[in-house]
CSV table of C-alpha atoms (C1' of nucleotides) in Angstrom, one decimal:
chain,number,residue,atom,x,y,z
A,29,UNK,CA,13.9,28.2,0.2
A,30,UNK,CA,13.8,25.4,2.5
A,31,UNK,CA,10.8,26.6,4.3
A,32,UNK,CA,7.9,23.7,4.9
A,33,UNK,CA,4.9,25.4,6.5
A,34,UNK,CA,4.6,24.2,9.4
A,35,UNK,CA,0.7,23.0,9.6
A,36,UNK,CA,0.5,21.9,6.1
A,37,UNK,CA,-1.7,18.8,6.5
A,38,UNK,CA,-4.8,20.0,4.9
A,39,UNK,CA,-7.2,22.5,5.7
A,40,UNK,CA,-9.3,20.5,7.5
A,41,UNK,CA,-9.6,23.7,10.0
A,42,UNK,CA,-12.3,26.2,9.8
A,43,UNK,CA,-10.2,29.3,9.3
A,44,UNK,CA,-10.4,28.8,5.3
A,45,UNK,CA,-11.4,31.8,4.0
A,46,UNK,CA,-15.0,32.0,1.8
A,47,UNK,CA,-16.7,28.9,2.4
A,48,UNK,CA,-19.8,28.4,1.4
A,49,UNK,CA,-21.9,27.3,4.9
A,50,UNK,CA,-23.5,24.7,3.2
A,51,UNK,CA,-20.1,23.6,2.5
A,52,UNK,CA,-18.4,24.3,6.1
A,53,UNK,CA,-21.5,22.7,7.9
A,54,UNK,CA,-21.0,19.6,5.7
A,55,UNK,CA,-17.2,19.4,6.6
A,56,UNK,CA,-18.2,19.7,10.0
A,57,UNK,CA,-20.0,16.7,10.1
A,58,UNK,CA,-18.4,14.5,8.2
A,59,UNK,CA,-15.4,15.0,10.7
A,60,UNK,CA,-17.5,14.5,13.5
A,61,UNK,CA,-18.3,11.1,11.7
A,62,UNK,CA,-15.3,10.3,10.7
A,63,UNK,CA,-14.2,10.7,14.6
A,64,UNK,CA,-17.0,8.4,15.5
A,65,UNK,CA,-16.8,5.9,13.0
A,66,UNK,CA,-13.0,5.8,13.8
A,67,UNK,CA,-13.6,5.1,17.5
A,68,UNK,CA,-16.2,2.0,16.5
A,69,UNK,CA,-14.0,0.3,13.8
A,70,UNK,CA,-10.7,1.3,13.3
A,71,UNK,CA,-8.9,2.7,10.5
A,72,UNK,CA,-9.7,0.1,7.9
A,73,UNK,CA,-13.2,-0.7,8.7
A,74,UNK,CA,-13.9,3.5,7.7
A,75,UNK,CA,-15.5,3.2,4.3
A,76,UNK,CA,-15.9,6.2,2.3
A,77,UNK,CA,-19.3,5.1,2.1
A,78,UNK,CA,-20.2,4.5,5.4
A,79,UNK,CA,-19.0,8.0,6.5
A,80,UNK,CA,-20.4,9.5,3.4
A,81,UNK,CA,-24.2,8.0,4.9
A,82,UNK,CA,-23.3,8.6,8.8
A,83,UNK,CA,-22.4,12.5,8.1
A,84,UNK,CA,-26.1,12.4,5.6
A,85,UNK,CA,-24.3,13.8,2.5
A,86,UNK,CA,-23.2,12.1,-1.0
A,87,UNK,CA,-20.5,10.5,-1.5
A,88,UNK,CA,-18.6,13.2,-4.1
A,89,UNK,CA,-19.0,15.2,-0.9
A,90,UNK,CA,-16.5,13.6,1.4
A,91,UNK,CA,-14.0,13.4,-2.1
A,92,UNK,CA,-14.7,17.0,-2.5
A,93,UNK,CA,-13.7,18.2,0.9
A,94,UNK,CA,-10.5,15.9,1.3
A,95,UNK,CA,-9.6,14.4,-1.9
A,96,UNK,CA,-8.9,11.0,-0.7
A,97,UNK,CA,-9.3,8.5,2.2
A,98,UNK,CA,-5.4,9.6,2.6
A,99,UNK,CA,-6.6,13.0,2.6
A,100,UNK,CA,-9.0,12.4,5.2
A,101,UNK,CA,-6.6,11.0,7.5
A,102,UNK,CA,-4.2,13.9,7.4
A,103,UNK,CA,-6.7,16.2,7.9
A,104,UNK,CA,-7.8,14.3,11.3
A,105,UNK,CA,-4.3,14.2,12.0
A,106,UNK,CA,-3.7,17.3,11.7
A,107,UNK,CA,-3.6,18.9,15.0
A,108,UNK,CA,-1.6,16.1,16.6
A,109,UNK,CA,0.8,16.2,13.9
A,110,UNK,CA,0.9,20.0,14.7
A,111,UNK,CA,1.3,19.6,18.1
A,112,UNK,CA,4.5,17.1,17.3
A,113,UNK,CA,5.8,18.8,14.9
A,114,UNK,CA,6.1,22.1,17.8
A,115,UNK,CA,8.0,19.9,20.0
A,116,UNK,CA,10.3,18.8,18.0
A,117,UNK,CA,11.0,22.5,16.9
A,118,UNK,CA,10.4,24.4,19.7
A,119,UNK,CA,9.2,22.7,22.6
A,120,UNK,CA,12.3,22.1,25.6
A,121,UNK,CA,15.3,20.3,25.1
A,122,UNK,CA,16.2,17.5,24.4
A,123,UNK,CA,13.6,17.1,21.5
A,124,UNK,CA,13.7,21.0,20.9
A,125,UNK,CA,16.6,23.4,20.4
A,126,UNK,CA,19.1,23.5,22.9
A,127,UNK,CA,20.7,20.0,23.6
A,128,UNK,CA,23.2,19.2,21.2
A,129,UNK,CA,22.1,17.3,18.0
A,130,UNK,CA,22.7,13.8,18.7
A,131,UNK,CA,20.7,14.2,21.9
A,132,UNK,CA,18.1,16.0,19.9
A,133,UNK,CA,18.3,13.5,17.3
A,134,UNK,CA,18.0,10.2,20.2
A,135,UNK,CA,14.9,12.2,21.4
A,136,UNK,CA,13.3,12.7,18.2
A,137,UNK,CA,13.3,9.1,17.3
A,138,UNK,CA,11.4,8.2,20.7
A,139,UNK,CA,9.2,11.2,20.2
A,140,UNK,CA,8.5,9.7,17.3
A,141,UNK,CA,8.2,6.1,18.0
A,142,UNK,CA,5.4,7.5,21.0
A,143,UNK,CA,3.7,9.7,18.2
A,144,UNK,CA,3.4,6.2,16.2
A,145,UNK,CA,2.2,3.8,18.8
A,146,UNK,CA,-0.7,6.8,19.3
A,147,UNK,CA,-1.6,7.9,16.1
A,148,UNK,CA,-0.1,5.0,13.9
A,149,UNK,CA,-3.2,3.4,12.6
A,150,UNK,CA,-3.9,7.4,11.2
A,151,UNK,CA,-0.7,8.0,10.0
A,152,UNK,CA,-0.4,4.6,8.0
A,153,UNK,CA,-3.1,5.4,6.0
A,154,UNK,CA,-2.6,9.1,5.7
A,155,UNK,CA,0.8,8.0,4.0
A,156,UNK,CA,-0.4,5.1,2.2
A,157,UNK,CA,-1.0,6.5,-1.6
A,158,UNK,CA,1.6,4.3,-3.4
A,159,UNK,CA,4.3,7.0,-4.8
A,160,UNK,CA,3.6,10.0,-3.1
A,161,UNK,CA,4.3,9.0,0.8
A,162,UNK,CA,7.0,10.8,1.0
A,163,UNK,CA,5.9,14.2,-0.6
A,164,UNK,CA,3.2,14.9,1.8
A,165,UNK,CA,4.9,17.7,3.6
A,166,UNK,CA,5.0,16.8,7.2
A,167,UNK,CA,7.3,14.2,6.2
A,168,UNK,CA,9.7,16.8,4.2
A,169,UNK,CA,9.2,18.5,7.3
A,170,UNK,CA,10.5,15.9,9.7
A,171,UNK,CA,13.0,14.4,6.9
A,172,UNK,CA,14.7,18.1,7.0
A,173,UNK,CA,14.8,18.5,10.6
A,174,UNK,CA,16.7,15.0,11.0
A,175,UNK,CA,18.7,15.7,7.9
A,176,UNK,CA,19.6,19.3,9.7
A,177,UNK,CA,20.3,17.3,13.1
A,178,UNK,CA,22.6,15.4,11.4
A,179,UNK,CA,24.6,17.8,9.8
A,180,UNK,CA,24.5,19.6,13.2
A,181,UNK,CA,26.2,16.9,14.7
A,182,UNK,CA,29.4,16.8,12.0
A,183,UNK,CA,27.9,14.6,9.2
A,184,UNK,CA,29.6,15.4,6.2
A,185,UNK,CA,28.7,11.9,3.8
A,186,UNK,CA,24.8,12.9,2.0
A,187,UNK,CA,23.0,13.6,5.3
A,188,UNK,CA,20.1,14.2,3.6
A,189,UNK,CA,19.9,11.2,2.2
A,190,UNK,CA,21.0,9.4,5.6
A,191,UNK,CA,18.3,11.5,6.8
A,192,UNK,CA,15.6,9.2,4.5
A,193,UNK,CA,17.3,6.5,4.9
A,194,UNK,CA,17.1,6.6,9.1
A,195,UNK,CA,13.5,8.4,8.5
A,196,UNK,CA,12.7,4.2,6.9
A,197,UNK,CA,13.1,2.9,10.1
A,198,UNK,CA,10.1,5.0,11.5
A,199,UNK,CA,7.9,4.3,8.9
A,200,UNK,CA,4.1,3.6,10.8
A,201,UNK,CA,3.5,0.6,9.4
A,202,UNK,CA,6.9,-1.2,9.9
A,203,UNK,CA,7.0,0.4,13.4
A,204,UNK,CA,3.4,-0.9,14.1
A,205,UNK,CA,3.9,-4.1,12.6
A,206,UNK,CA,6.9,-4.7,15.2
A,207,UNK,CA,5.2,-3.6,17.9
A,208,UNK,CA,1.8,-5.4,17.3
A,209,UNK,CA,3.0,-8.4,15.2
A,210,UNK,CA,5.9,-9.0,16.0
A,211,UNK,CA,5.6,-8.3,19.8
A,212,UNK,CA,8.7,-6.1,20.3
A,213,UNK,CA,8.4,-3.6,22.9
A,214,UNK,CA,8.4,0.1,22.6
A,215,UNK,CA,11.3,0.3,24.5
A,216,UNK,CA,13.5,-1.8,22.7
A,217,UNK,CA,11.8,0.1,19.4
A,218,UNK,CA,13.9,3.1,21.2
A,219,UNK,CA,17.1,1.4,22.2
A,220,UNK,CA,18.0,0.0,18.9
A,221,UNK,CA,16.9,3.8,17.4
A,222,UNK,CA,19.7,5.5,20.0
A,223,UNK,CA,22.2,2.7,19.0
A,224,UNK,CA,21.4,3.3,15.3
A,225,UNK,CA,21.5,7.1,15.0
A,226,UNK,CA,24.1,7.2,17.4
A,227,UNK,CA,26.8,4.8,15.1
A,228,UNK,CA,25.5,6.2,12.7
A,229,UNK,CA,26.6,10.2,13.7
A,230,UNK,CA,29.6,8.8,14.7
A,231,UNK,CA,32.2,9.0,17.4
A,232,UNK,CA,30.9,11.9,19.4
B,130,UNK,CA,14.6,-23.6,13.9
B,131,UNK,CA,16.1,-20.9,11.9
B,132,UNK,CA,16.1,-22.5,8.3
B,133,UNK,CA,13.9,-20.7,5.6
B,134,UNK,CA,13.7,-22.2,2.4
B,135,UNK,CA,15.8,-21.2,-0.6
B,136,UNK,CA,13.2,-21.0,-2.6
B,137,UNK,CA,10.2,-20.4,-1.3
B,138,UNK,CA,8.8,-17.8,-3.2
B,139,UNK,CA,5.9,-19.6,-4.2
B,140,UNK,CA,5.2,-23.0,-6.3
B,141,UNK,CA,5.1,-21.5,-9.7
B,142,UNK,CA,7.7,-24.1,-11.1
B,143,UNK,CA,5.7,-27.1,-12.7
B,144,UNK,CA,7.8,-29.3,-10.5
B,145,UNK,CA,4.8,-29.7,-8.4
B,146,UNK,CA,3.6,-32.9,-8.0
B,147,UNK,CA,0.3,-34.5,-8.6
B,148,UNK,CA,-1.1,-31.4,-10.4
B,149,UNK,CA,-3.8,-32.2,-12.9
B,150,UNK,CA,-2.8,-31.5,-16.6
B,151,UNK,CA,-5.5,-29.0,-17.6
B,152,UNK,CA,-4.1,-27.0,-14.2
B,153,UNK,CA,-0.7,-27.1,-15.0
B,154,UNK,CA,-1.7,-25.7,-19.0
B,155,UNK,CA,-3.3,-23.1,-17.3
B,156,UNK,CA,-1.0,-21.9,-15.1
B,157,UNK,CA,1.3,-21.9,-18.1
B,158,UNK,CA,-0.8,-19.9,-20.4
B,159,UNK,CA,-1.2,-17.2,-17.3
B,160,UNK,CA,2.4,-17.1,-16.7
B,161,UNK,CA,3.4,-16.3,-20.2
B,162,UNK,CA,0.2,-13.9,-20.4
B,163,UNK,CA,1.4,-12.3,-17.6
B,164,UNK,CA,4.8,-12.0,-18.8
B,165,UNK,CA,3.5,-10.1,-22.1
B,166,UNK,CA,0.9,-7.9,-20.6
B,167,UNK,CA,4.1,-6.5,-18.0
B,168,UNK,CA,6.0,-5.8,-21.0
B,169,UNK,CA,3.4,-3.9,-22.6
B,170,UNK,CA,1.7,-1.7,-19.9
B,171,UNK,CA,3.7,-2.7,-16.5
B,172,UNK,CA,2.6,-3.5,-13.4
B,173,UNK,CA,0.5,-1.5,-12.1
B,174,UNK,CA,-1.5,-1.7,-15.4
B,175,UNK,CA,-1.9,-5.5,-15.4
B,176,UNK,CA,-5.0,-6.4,-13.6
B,177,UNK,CA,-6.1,-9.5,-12.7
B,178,UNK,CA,-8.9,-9.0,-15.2
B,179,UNK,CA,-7.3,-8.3,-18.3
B,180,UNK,CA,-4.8,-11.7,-17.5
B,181,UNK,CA,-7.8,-13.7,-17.1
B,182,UNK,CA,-9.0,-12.7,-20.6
B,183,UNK,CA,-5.5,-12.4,-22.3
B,184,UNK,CA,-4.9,-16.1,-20.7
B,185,UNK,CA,-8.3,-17.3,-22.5
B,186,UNK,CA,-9.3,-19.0,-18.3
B,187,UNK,CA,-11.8,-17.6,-16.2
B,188,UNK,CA,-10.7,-14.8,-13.2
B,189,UNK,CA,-11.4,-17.3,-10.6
B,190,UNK,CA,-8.2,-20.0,-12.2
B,191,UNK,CA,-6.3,-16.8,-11.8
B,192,UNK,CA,-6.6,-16.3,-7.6
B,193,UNK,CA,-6.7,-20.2,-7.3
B,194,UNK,CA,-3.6,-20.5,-9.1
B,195,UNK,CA,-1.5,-17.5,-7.4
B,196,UNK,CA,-4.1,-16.4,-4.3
B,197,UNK,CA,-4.0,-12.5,-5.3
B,198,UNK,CA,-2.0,-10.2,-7.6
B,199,UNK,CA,0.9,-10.1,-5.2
B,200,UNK,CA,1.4,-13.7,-5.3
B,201,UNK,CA,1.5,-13.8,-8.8
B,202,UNK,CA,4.4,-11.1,-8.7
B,203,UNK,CA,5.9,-13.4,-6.3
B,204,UNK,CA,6.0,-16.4,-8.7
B,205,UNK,CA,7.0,-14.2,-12.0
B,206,UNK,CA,9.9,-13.2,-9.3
B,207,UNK,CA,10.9,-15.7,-8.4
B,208,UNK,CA,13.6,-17.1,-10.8
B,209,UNK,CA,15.6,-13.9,-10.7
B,210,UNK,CA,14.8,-14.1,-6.5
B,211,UNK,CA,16.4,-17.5,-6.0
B,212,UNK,CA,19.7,-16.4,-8.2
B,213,UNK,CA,19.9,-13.5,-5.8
B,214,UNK,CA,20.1,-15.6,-2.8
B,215,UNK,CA,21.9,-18.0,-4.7
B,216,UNK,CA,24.9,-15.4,-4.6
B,217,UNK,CA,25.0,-14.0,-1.5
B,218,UNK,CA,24.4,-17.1,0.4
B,219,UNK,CA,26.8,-19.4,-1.7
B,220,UNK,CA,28.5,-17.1,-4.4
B,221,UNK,CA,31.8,-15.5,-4.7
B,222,UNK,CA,33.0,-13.0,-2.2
B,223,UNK,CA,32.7,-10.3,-1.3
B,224,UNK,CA,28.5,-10.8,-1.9
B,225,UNK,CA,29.3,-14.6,-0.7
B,226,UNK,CA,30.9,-16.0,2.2
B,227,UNK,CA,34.8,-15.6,2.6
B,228,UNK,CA,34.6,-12.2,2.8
B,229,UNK,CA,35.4,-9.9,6.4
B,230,UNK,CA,31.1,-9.5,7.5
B,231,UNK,CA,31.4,-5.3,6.9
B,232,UNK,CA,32.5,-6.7,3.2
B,233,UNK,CA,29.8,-8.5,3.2
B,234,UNK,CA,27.1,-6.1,4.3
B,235,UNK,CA,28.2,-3.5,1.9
B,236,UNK,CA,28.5,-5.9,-1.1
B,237,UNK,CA,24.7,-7.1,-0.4
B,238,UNK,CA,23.4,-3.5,-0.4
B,239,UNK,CA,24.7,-2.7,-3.0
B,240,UNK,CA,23.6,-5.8,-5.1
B,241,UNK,CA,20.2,-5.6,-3.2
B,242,UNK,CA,20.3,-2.0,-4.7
B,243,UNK,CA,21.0,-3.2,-8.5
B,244,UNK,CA,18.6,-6.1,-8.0
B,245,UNK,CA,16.2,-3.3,-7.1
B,246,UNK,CA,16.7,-1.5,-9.8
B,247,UNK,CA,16.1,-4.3,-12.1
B,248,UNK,CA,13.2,-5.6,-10.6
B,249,UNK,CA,12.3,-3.2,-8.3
B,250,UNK,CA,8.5,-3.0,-9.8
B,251,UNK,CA,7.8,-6.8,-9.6
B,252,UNK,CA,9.7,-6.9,-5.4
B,253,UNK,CA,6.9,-3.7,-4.8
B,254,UNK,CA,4.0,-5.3,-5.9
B,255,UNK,CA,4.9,-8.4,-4.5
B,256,UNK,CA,5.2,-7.0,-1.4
B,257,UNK,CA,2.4,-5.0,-0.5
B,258,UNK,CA,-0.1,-7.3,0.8
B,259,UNK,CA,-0.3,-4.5,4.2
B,260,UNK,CA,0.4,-6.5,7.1
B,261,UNK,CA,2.5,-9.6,5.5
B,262,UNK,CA,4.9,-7.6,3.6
B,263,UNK,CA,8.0,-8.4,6.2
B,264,UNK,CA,6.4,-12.2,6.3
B,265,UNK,CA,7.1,-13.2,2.6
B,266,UNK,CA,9.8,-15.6,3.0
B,267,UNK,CA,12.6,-14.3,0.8
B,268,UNK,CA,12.2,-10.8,2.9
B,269,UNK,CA,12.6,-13.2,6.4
B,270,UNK,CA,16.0,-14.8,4.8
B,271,UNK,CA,18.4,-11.7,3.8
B,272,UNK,CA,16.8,-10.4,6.6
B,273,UNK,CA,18.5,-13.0,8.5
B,274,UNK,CA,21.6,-12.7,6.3
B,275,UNK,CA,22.0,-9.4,7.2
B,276,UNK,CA,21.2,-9.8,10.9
B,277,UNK,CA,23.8,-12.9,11.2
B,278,UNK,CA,26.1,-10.8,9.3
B,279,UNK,CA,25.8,-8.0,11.8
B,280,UNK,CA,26.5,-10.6,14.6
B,281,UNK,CA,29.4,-11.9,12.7
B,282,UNK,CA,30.8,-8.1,12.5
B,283,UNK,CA,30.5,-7.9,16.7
B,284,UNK,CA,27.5,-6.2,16.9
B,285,UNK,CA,25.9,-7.1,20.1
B,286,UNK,CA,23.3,-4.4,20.3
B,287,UNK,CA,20.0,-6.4,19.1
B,288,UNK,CA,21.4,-7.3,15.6
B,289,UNK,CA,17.8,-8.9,15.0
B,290,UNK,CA,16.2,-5.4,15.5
B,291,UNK,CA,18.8,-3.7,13.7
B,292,UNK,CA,18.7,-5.7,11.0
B,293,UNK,CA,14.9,-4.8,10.4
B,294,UNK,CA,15.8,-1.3,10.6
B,295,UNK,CA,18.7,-1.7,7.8
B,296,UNK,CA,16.6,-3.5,5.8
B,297,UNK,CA,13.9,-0.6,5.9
B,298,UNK,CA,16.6,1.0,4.2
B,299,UNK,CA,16.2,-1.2,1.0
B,300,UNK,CA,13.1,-1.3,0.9
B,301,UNK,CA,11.5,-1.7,-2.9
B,302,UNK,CA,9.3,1.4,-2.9
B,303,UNK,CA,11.3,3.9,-0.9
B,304,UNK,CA,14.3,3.3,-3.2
B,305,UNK,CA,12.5,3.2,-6.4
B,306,UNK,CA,11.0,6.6,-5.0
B,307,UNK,CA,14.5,8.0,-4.8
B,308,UNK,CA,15.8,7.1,-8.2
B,309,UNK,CA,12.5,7.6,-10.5
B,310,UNK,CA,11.3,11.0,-8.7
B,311,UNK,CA,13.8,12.5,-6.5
B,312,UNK,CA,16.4,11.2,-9.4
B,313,UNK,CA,18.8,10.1,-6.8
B,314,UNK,CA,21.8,8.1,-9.1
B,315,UNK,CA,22.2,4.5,-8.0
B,316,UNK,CA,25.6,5.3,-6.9
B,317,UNK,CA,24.6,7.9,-4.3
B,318,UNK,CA,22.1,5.3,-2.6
B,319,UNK,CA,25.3,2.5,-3.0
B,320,UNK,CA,27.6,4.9,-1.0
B,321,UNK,CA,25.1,6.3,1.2
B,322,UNK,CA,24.7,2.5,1.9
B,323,UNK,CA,28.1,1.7,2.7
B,324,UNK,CA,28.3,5.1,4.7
B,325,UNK,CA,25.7,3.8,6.6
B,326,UNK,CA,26.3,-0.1,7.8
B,327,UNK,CA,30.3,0.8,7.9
B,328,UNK,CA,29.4,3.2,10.8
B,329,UNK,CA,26.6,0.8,12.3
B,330,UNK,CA,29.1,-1.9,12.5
B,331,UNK,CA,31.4,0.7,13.9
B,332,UNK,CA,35.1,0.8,14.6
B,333,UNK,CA,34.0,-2.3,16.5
C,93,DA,C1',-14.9,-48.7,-21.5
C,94,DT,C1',-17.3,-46.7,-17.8
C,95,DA,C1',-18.6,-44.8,-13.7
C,96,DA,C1',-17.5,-42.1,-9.5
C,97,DG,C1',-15.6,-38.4,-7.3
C,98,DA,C1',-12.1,-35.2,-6.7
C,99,DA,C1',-10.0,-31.3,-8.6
C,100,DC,C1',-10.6,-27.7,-11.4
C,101,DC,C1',-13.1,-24.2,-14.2
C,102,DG,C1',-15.4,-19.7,-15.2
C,103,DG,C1',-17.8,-15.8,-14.6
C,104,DA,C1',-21.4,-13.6,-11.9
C,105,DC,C1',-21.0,-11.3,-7.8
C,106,DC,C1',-19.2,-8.2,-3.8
C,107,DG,C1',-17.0,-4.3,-1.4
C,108,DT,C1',-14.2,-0.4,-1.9
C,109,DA,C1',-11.9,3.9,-3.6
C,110,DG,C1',-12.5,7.3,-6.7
C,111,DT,C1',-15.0,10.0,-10.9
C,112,DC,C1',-18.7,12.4,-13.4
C,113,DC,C1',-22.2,15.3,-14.3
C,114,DG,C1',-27.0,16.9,-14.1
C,115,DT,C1',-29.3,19.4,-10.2
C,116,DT,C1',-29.6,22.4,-6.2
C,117,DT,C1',-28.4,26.2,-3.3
C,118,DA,C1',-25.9,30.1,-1.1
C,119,DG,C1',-24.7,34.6,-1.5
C,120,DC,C1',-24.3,38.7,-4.1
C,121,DT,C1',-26.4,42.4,-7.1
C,122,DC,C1',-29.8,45.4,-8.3
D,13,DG,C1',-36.9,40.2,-2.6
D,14,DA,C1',-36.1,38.5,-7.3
D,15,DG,C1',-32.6,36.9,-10.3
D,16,DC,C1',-28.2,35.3,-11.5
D,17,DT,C1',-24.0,32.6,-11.1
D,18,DA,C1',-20.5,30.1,-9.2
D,19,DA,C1',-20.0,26.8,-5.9
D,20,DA,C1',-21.5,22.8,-3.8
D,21,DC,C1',-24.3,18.7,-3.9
D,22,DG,C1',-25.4,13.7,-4.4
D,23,DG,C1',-25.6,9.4,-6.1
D,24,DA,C1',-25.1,6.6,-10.3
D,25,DC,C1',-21.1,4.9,-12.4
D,26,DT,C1',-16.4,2.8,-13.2
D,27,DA,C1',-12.3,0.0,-12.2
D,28,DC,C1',-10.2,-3.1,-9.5
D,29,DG,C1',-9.0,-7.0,-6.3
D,30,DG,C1',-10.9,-10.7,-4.5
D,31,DT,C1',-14.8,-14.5,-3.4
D,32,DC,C1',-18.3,-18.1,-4.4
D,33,DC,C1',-20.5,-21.9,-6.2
D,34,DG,C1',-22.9,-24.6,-9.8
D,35,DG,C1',-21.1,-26.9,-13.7
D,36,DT,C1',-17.2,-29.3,-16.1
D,37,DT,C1',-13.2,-32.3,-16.8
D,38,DC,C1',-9.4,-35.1,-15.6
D,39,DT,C1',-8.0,-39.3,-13.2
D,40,DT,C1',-8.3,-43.6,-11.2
D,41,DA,C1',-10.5,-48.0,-10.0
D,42,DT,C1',-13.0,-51.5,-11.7
DNA sequence: ATAAGAACCGGACCGTAGTCCGTTTAGCTC
DNA sequence: GAGCTAAACGGACTACGGTCCGGTTCTTAT
């Protein structure tokens, strides 16, 4: 009932049953320029037109294969989101099972703070799609784990909406701004995050 | 060092001085233009286009007048922006000062919330402007409030920092989210609220 | 009144995300 | 291997926020 698959970006890999090869070849390359194109401008400077031309296709190609520029993001963020997303849930302790929650719960929110200052600039715009941010699933995903940490650790008041409302405070682009705008270190990102969740749970 | 304006939102009253007649008409006609075409269709269906024409003044009037579509949110919010501060900087407790800080902190989330919910559209699209949305003025002075009201309540823990992470918390778009699609009632996100900076604040 | 110049005006223009639909092609069947 | 069909293709098109600049209008000084 609760079940969130677990690599739900988008199928951006080449598993996907009957494709066409015309169709397979052009998703190929359009990643491989999308990749490139990141690497020489940055997130913003990626036009759908520009990759549409570097990857030699049309432009209702690349909106075909992923749906939106969002769409394209997640799907290039797909394996490192994969790869968090099986720490957090099974890799070693603290950030996978086997502390106790609130040390789980500390560790997810610096896991998380590291995945951002990485992958940020991807993730901000794989979110980015005005009402729907918080419906793309590896952010149910992560929402439930915290809300389950919570309850874990004796939260008893809404802990799944505590669980959104702590999940604000790692949103990319606030998180990025900080860091980059603001100039606040990582580390203090990661401080006020154990001070937070662990008021927040309580006593322990 | 620390002082932001009350009412900064942006120069939309015609107290401005030196401003040549025609210009001051103008912005008139657009405000009230403005004010009809959000009744009618809302804001995400009011583009700068249709104001121009509706207003009977060329597009260009409209970005000299309000420099994009956010700052024109800004001025139409601006009225009901300055009565918010109003109260929770000078009105009666427990929103205003005479109240314990916790008091405090609670009563402005939960008046943040209704505020919200009232003009929740207008504070979204006012907002999102990507990288300036924490610089808008009115956002840097209740995050202060909050922040000095933190320090007030004995938090010593990077109240600054925390304060950005509460204020995630009431974030226009996130709580909108929660009440239109995930039909969360205003009460749950009040409690949740005071659930949440109760516990921050800590048994001190 | 008039002339000069600053402020303002308007709409053509641009870049971008996203859509539409007539055309092409891969892959299956006989 | 020819023919058929569904899938994929591509690029012209739309909608929108935002910019630019040649022309117009208000204001002020004389």
């Amino acid at each position: 009932m609760f079940f969130v698959s677990l690599i739900p970006i988008r199928s951006g890999s080449p598993g996907e049953d009957s494709e066409r090869s015309d169709a397979a070849r052009n998703r190929e390359r359009l990643l491989v320029a999308a990749r490139e194109l990141l690497d020489e401008c940055g997130v913003d400077s990626l036009t759908m037109d520009k990759l549409a031309k570097r990857a030699g296709v049309g432009k209702g190609t690349v909106f075909r294969r992923f749906g939106s520029k969002a769409g394209l993001m997640m799907t290039l963020l797909s394996d490192a989101e994969a790869e968090f997303q099986g720490r957090f849930m099974f890799g070693p302790p603290p950030l996978g099972p086997g502390a106790p929650p609130l040390d789980r719960l500390v560790a997810f929110g610096h896991a998380r703070i590291g995945y951002l200052l990485e992958f940020g600039d991807l993730a901000r715009a794989a979110d980015q799609s005005v009402y729907t941010k918080l419906e793309v699933p590896a952010t149910l995903l992560w929402h439930r784990h915290v809300e389950l940490l919570l309850r874990a650790a004796g939260m008893t008041a809404d802990p799944w909406l505590m669980a959104i409302f702590l999940g604000a405070t790692l949103d990319p682009e606030r998180l990025l701004y900080a860091v980059r705008v603001q100039d606040v270190a990582p580390e203090r990102l990661a401080e006020a995050w154990t001070e937070l969740v662990t008021r927040v749970v309580g006593k322990a």
